[in-house]
Coordinates of C-alpha atoms in Angstrom, one line a residue:
S1 CA 157.9 82.0 116.3
S2 CA 158.9 80.2 119.5
G3 CA 155.4 80.7 120.8
I4 CA 154.0 78.9 117.8
N5 CA 156.4 76.1 118.1
A6 CA 155.5 75.6 121.8
E7 CA 151.8 75.8 120.8
Y8 CA 152.2 73.0 118.2
G9 CA 153.9 70.7 120.6
G10 CA 157.4 71.0 119.2
M11 CA 156.3 70.9 115.5
E12 CA 157.7 73.6 113.2
S13 CA 156.1 77.0 113.1
A14 CA 153.2 77.9 110.9
S15 CA 153.9 78.5 107.3
A16 CA 152.2 78.4 103.9
N17 CA 154.4 78.1 100.8
N18 CA 153.2 78.9 97.2
T19 CA 154.1 75.7 95.3
L20 CA 152.3 76.4 92.0
T21 CA 150.9 79.4 90.2
L22 CA 148.4 78.6 87.4
N23 CA 147.2 80.9 84.7
H24 CA 145.2 80.2 81.5
A25 CA 147.4 82.3 79.2
P26 CA 144.7 82.7 76.4
L27 CA 142.7 84.8 79.0
D28 CA 145.6 87.2 79.2
G29 CA 144.7 88.3 82.7
Q30 CA 141.4 89.8 81.5
M31 CA 139.2 87.5 83.6
S32 CA 139.1 87.0 87.3
V33 CA 138.9 83.8 89.3
L34 CA 135.5 84.1 90.9
D35 CA 135.4 80.7 92.5
L36 CA 137.4 77.5 93.1
S37 CA 136.5 73.9 93.8
W38 CA 138.6 70.7 94.3
N39 CA 137.3 67.5 92.9
A40 CA 136.4 64.5 95.0
S41 CA 139.8 62.8 94.6
G42 CA 141.6 66.1 95.6
S43 CA 143.8 66.0 92.5
V44 CA 142.0 68.5 90.3
V45 CA 141.2 72.2 90.9
G46 CA 138.3 73.7 89.0
V47 CA 138.2 77.4 88.3
A48 CA 135.3 79.7 87.5
Y49 CA 136.4 82.7 85.3
G50 CA 134.4 85.8 84.9
K51 CA 134.2 89.5 85.7
P52 CA 133.4 90.6 89.3
D53 CA 131.7 93.9 88.5
H54 CA 128.8 94.4 86.1
E55 CA 127.2 97.8 85.7
D56 CA 124.5 96.2 83.7
W57 CA 123.9 92.9 81.9
C58 CA 126.8 90.6 81.1
T59 CA 128.3 90.8 77.6
H60 CA 131.3 88.6 78.4
K61 CA 131.9 85.0 77.8
G62 CA 132.9 83.1 80.9
M63 CA 135.1 80.0 81.2
F64 CA 135.6 76.9 83.3
C65 CA 139.2 75.7 83.6
S66 CA 140.7 72.8 85.5
W67 CA 144.2 71.6 86.3
N68 CA 145.4 68.2 87.6
V69 CA 147.9 69.3 90.2
D70 CA 149.1 65.7 90.9
R71 CA 150.5 65.4 87.4
G72 CA 154.3 65.6 87.2
R73 CA 154.2 67.7 84.0
I74 CA 151.6 70.3 84.6
N75 CA 151.4 73.2 82.2
V76 CA 151.1 76.2 84.5
N77 CA 150.1 78.5 81.6
K78 CA 147.4 76.4 80.0
A79 CA 144.5 74.6 81.7
D80 CA 144.1 70.9 81.1
Q81 CA 140.5 71.6 80.3
A82 CA 139.1 75.0 79.2
L83 CA 135.3 75.2 78.5
D84 CA 133.5 78.3 77.3
V85 CA 130.4 79.4 79.1
S86 CA 127.8 81.8 77.5
S87 CA 128.3 84.4 80.2
C88 CA 130.6 85.0 83.2
L89 CA 130.9 81.9 85.4
M90 CA 130.2 83.0 88.9
C91 CA 130.6 79.8 90.9
V92 CA 131.7 76.2 90.5
E93 CA 131.2 73.1 92.6
Y94 CA 132.6 69.6 92.1
H95 CA 130.4 66.6 93.0
P96 CA 131.4 65.3 96.5
I97 CA 131.7 61.7 95.3
L98 CA 132.1 61.6 91.5
P99 CA 135.4 63.2 90.7
N100 CA 134.5 64.0 87.0
M101 CA 131.2 65.6 87.7
C102 CA 131.1 69.4 88.1
A103 CA 128.4 72.1 88.2
G104 CA 128.8 75.8 87.4
G105 CA 126.5 78.8 87.8
A106 CA 126.5 81.6 85.3
F107 CA 125.7 85.3 85.3
N108 CA 122.7 84.7 83.0
G109 CA 121.1 82.4 85.5
Q110 CA 122.1 79.2 83.8
I111 CA 123.4 76.2 85.7
I112 CA 125.7 73.8 83.7
I113 CA 126.7 70.3 84.6
W114 CA 129.8 68.9 83.0
D115 CA 131.1 65.3 82.9
L116 CA 134.8 65.9 82.6
S117 CA 135.6 62.3 81.8
K118 CA 134.2 62.8 78.4
T119 CA 136.1 64.2 75.4
E120 CA 133.0 65.5 73.6
D121 CA 129.5 66.5 74.7
I122 CA 131.1 67.4 78.1
E123 CA 128.2 69.7 78.9
V124 CA 125.6 67.1 80.0
C125 CA 122.9 69.3 81.5
V126 CA 122.0 73.0 81.2
S127 CA 119.1 74.6 83.0
K128 CA 117.9 76.5 80.0
N129 CA 114.4 78.0 79.8
V130 CA 113.2 76.7 83.1
E131 CA 110.3 79.0 83.9
D132 CA 110.9 79.1 87.6
G133 CA 114.7 78.8 87.3
H134 CA 117.2 81.6 88.0
H135 CA 116.9 84.7 85.8
E136 CA 119.7 86.5 87.4
P137 CA 123.3 85.5 88.4
V138 CA 123.8 82.2 90.2
T139 CA 126.1 83.0 93.0
R140 CA 126.5 79.6 94.9
L141 CA 126.0 75.9 94.3
N142 CA 126.0 73.1 96.9
W143 CA 125.7 69.4 96.1
H144 CA 124.0 66.9 98.4
A145 CA 124.8 63.4 97.3
D146 CA 124.5 59.8 98.5
K147 CA 124.3 56.4 96.8
K148 CA 120.6 56.9 95.8
S149 CA 120.3 60.6 94.8
N150 CA 122.1 63.7 93.6
T151 CA 120.7 67.0 94.6
L152 CA 122.0 70.4 93.7
M153 CA 121.0 73.5 95.6
S154 CA 121.5 76.9 93.8
L155 CA 121.4 80.5 95.1
G156 CA 120.7 83.5 92.9
M157 CA 120.7 87.2 92.9
D158 CA 117.0 86.9 92.2
G159 CA 116.3 85.9 95.8
K160 CA 115.7 82.3 94.8
I161 CA 117.1 79.2 96.4
L162 CA 116.4 76.2 94.1
K163 CA 116.6 72.5 94.7
W164 CA 117.4 70.4 91.6
D165 CA 117.2 66.7 91.3
I166 CA 120.1 65.6 89.0
K167 CA 119.2 62.3 87.5
L168 CA 122.3 60.3 86.6
S169 CA 122.1 56.9 85.0
R170 CA 124.3 54.8 82.9
Y171 CA 121.6 54.2 80.3
Q172 CA 120.3 57.6 79.5
A173 CA 121.4 61.2 79.3
P174 CA 121.6 63.1 82.6
E175 CA 118.6 65.3 83.4
M176 CA 118.1 68.1 85.9
V177 CA 114.6 68.7 87.3
L178 CA 113.6 71.6 89.5
V179 CA 111.9 70.0 92.5
Q180 CA 111.6 72.8 95.1
G181 CA 111.9 76.6 95.3
F182 CA 112.4 79.1 98.0
L183 CA 112.3 82.9 97.8
V184 CA 113.7 85.5 100.1
L185 CA 111.6 88.7 100.0
G186 CA 111.8 92.0 101.8
S187 CA 108.5 91.2 103.5
D188 CA 110.2 88.3 105.3
I189 CA 112.6 90.6 107.2
P190 CA 111.3 92.2 110.4
R191 CA 110.5 95.8 109.8
D192 CA 112.6 97.0 112.7
H193 CA 115.7 95.2 111.4
P194 CA 118.5 97.8 110.6
V195 CA 118.8 96.6 107.0
A196 CA 115.1 95.7 106.4
P197 CA 114.5 96.8 102.8
S198 CA 112.1 99.7 102.3
N199 CA 110.5 97.8 99.3
R200 CA 108.7 94.9 101.0
H201 CA 108.0 93.3 97.6
A202 CA 111.7 93.3 96.5
D203 CA 113.5 90.0 96.3
I204 CA 116.8 89.9 98.3
G205 CA 119.8 88.9 96.3
G206 CA 121.8 86.1 97.8
T207 CA 125.6 86.3 97.5
S208 CA 126.7 83.3 99.6
M209 CA 125.3 80.0 101.0
N210 CA 126.5 77.1 103.0
F211 CA 124.9 74.0 104.7
S212 CA 125.3 72.6 108.1
K213 CA 127.6 69.6 108.0
E214 CA 125.4 67.7 110.5
D215 CA 122.0 68.7 109.5
P216 CA 121.7 69.1 105.7
S217 CA 118.3 70.8 106.0
V218 CA 119.9 73.8 107.8
F219 CA 121.8 76.5 105.8
V220 CA 122.9 80.1 106.1
V221 CA 122.5 82.6 103.3
G222 CA 124.5 85.9 103.1
T223 CA 123.1 88.7 101.0
E224 CA 124.0 91.7 99.0
S225 CA 122.5 94.0 101.6
G226 CA 124.5 92.5 104.5
L227 CA 121.8 90.3 105.9
V228 CA 122.8 86.9 107.3
L229 CA 119.8 84.5 107.3
K230 CA 119.3 81.1 108.8
C231 CA 117.2 79.0 106.5
S232 CA 115.7 75.5 106.4
T233 CA 114.8 73.3 103.4
L234 CA 112.0 71.9 105.6
S235 CA 110.3 75.3 105.8
T236 CA 106.6 75.3 104.8
A237 CA 106.1 79.1 105.2
L238 CA 104.8 80.8 102.2
P239 CA 106.4 84.2 101.3
L240 CA 104.4 86.9 103.0
D241 CA 104.0 88.7 99.7
K242 CA 100.8 87.4 98.3
G243 CA 101.5 88.6 94.7
I244 CA 103.9 85.6 94.2
K245 CA 103.2 82.2 92.7
V246 CA 102.5 80.1 95.8
K247 CA 105.0 77.4 94.9
F248 CA 107.9 79.3 96.3
R249 CA 108.3 79.1 100.1
S250 CA 110.1 81.4 102.5
P251 CA 113.1 79.5 103.9
I252 CA 114.0 81.9 106.8
T253 CA 114.0 80.7 110.3
L254 CA 116.2 83.4 112.0
V255 CA 117.6 86.8 110.9
Y256 CA 121.1 87.4 112.4
N257 CA 122.7 90.7 113.2
S258 CA 123.8 92.1 109.8
H259 CA 127.1 93.0 108.2
N260 CA 127.5 96.6 106.9
G261 CA 128.1 95.4 103.3
P262 CA 127.6 92.4 101.0
V263 CA 128.4 89.0 102.6
Y264 CA 130.5 87.2 100.0
D265 CA 131.1 84.0 101.9
V266 CA 129.7 81.9 104.7
H267 CA 131.1 78.6 105.9
F268 CA 129.9 76.1 108.6
S269 CA 132.4 74.4 110.8
P270 CA 133.1 70.8 109.6
V271 CA 133.0 69.6 113.2
H272 CA 130.6 71.8 115.2
R273 CA 127.0 71.8 114.0
N274 CA 126.3 75.4 115.1
L275 CA 129.4 77.4 114.3
F276 CA 129.7 79.3 111.1
L277 CA 132.0 82.0 109.7
T278 CA 131.0 85.0 107.5
A279 CA 133.1 87.3 105.3
S280 CA 132.0 90.8 104.2
T281 CA 133.0 93.9 102.3
D282 CA 132.7 95.7 105.7
G283 CA 136.2 94.4 106.3
T284 CA 135.2 91.9 109.0
I285 CA 135.1 88.1 109.5
R286 CA 132.5 87.1 112.0
L287 CA 132.0 83.9 114.0
Y288 CA 128.3 83.1 114.8
N289 CA 126.7 80.4 116.8
A290 CA 123.7 79.5 114.6
L291 CA 121.4 79.6 117.7
Q292 CA 122.2 83.3 118.6
P293 CA 121.4 86.3 116.5
K294 CA 124.6 88.2 117.5
P295 CA 128.1 87.1 116.3
F296 CA 130.2 86.1 119.3
Q297 CA 133.5 87.1 117.6
V298 CA 134.2 89.9 115.1
L299 CA 137.7 90.0 113.5
E300 CA 138.9 93.1 111.7
P301 CA 142.1 92.2 109.8
V302 CA 142.4 95.7 108.3
A303 CA 143.1 94.3 104.8
G304 CA 140.1 95.8 103.0
Y305 CA 137.0 93.9 101.9
V306 CA 137.0 90.2 103.0
F307 CA 135.9 88.1 100.0
S308 CA 136.2 84.5 101.2
V309 CA 136.5 82.5 104.4
E310 CA 136.8 78.7 104.9
W311 CA 137.4 76.4 107.8
S312 CA 140.3 73.8 107.6
P313 CA 138.9 70.3 106.9
V314 CA 141.3 68.8 109.5
R315 CA 142.1 71.4 112.2
P316 CA 138.9 72.5 113.9
L317 CA 140.4 75.8 115.2
V318 CA 142.0 76.8 111.9
F319 CA 140.4 78.9 109.1
A320 CA 141.6 81.0 106.2
A321 CA 140.3 84.1 104.5
T322 CA 141.3 86.3 101.5
T323 CA 141.0 90.0 101.0
A324 CA 140.7 92.9 98.6
N325 CA 144.4 94.0 99.1
G326 CA 145.6 90.5 98.0
T327 CA 146.2 89.1 101.5
L328 CA 145.8 85.4 102.5
L329 CA 145.0 85.3 106.2
I330 CA 145.3 82.1 108.2
Y331 CA 143.9 82.0 111.8
D332 CA 144.6 79.4 114.4
M333 CA 142.4 80.0 117.4
K334 CA 144.6 77.6 119.5
K335 CA 147.3 80.3 119.1
S336 CA 145.1 83.5 119.0
R337 CA 141.4 84.2 119.0
I338 CA 142.0 87.6 117.4
S339 CA 145.1 87.7 115.2
P340 CA 146.0 85.6 112.2
V341 CA 149.1 83.3 112.6
L342 CA 149.9 84.1 109.0
Q343 CA 149.3 87.1 106.8
I344 CA 150.8 86.4 103.3
P345 CA 150.7 88.5 100.1
A346 CA 148.8 86.2 97.8
N347 CA 150.1 88.1 94.7
H348 CA 152.7 90.8 94.0
S349 CA 150.2 93.3 92.7
K350 CA 148.0 93.5 95.8
S351 CA 145.1 92.4 93.5
P352 CA 141.9 91.3 95.2
V353 CA 141.7 87.6 96.0
Y354 CA 138.1 86.5 95.6
S355 CA 138.2 82.8 96.3
I356 CA 139.7 80.2 98.6
A357 CA 139.4 76.4 98.8
F358 CA 141.0 73.9 101.1
N359 CA 141.7 70.5 99.7
N360 CA 139.6 67.8 101.5
K361 CA 141.9 65.0 100.5
S362 CA 145.4 66.5 100.6
N363 CA 144.9 68.3 103.8
D364 CA 148.1 70.4 103.5
L365 CA 146.9 72.0 100.2
L366 CA 145.0 75.3 99.9
S367 CA 144.1 77.2 96.7
T368 CA 143.4 80.9 96.1
G369 CA 142.2 82.8 93.0
D370 CA 142.6 86.4 92.3
S371 CA 141.2 89.2 90.1
R372 CA 144.0 88.9 87.5
G373 CA 143.1 85.2 86.8
S374 CA 145.9 83.6 88.8
V375 CA 145.3 80.5 90.9
K376 CA 147.9 79.7 93.6
I377 CA 148.4 76.4 95.3
W378 CA 149.7 76.7 98.8
K379 CA 151.3 74.0 100.9
L380 CA 150.6 74.4 104.6
S381 CA 153.1 73.4 107.3
E382 CA 152.4 70.3 109.3
G383 CA 151.2 72.3 112.3
L384 CA 148.4 73.8 110.3
S385 CA 147.4 70.6 108.5
T386 CA 147.6 67.9 111.2
Q387 CA 144.9 67.4 113.8
I388 CA 145.8 68.2 117.3
K389 CA 144.4 66.1 120.2
G390 CA 141.6 67.7 122.1
E391 CA 141.1 70.5 119.6
G392 CA 137.4 69.8 119.0
K393 CA 136.9 70.2 122.8
I394 CA 138.4 73.6 122.7
L395 CA 136.0 74.6 119.9
E396 CA 133.1 73.2 121.9
R397 CA 134.2 75.5 124.8
I398 CA 134.5 78.5 122.5
A399 CA 131.0 77.8 121.2
A400 CA 129.6 77.3 124.6
S401 CA 131.0 80.6 125.9
S402 CA 129.1 82.4 123.1

């Protein structure tokens, strides 16, 4: 580890210690953690529980659970809040400003918004029976909020990307209104693309989505077929398939080189507008420059499927990923462009780890969630969680060399 010490300017070597393991005992390990989100204050971790594989329609109930990890007396076997959901909960996303507001996306296409400050009627909005809403699993949610407005973007396995206006007011019940819709169709993918679907009318199921931190109109979608798509909310293109109601637009502005399996995560760098990471079941993590179709770096950690990847909120050269064989990988490109600085078993049973979330407020905290329903909180060493001078410049150089 002397190399790492030198690299961090005399600080201790890289480490991540598991400080808390959380399980909601009533679930008895029967449900998986499919997604994680920290609230705006960084004190509460929200957990989406469901089943990862469905042969057919979902007959399970899902659950949203949350734990306040700042409390001295935390019950590690029982969530502070546990809310039933009518089908598996596929994704969860806390509001970026309001610490008690959280959105969840379910297998049956419903989007639920909770106000967790309430003791009753916690579910304040549900997207039930919206004609053009999602009718298949909702796989990703992204909030866009400022003082004036609250927008929620949702991605579904039905090929839809929907923009919802969430009306929050002190004086009336919250309301969610569908204001814009996009649709990804087979006909939008160039015919000569290696994974262009043979059925040009088919919608292309989205499995991951993330927005550029500098330009909120730009986002990338990863799909079940391995496609990686650059998209824009400003797109005015109508889907090429004329059999569709015209109100849905095609969001695609660029089709990247594909993965060879579903792309379960995509994440834009918090400091560089054009860099994003992808994670796929083909066992690779890729680094793309949004302006180029080819990835400029492909990492093969040899740990099975890669389910999640996320940049550190404070160290521009650090990112973490989780895999099918239960490994937590932490990369530090200041130390190595190819190999992780840490490879840690995230559970004893080598169970798949589906989800990862850095804490944006407590920068040394990271959470992971696995297939047996366990959430682990990891404390990162100072070297991995403290900004290093000139690091952004190194990232600029890496991006420029692409």
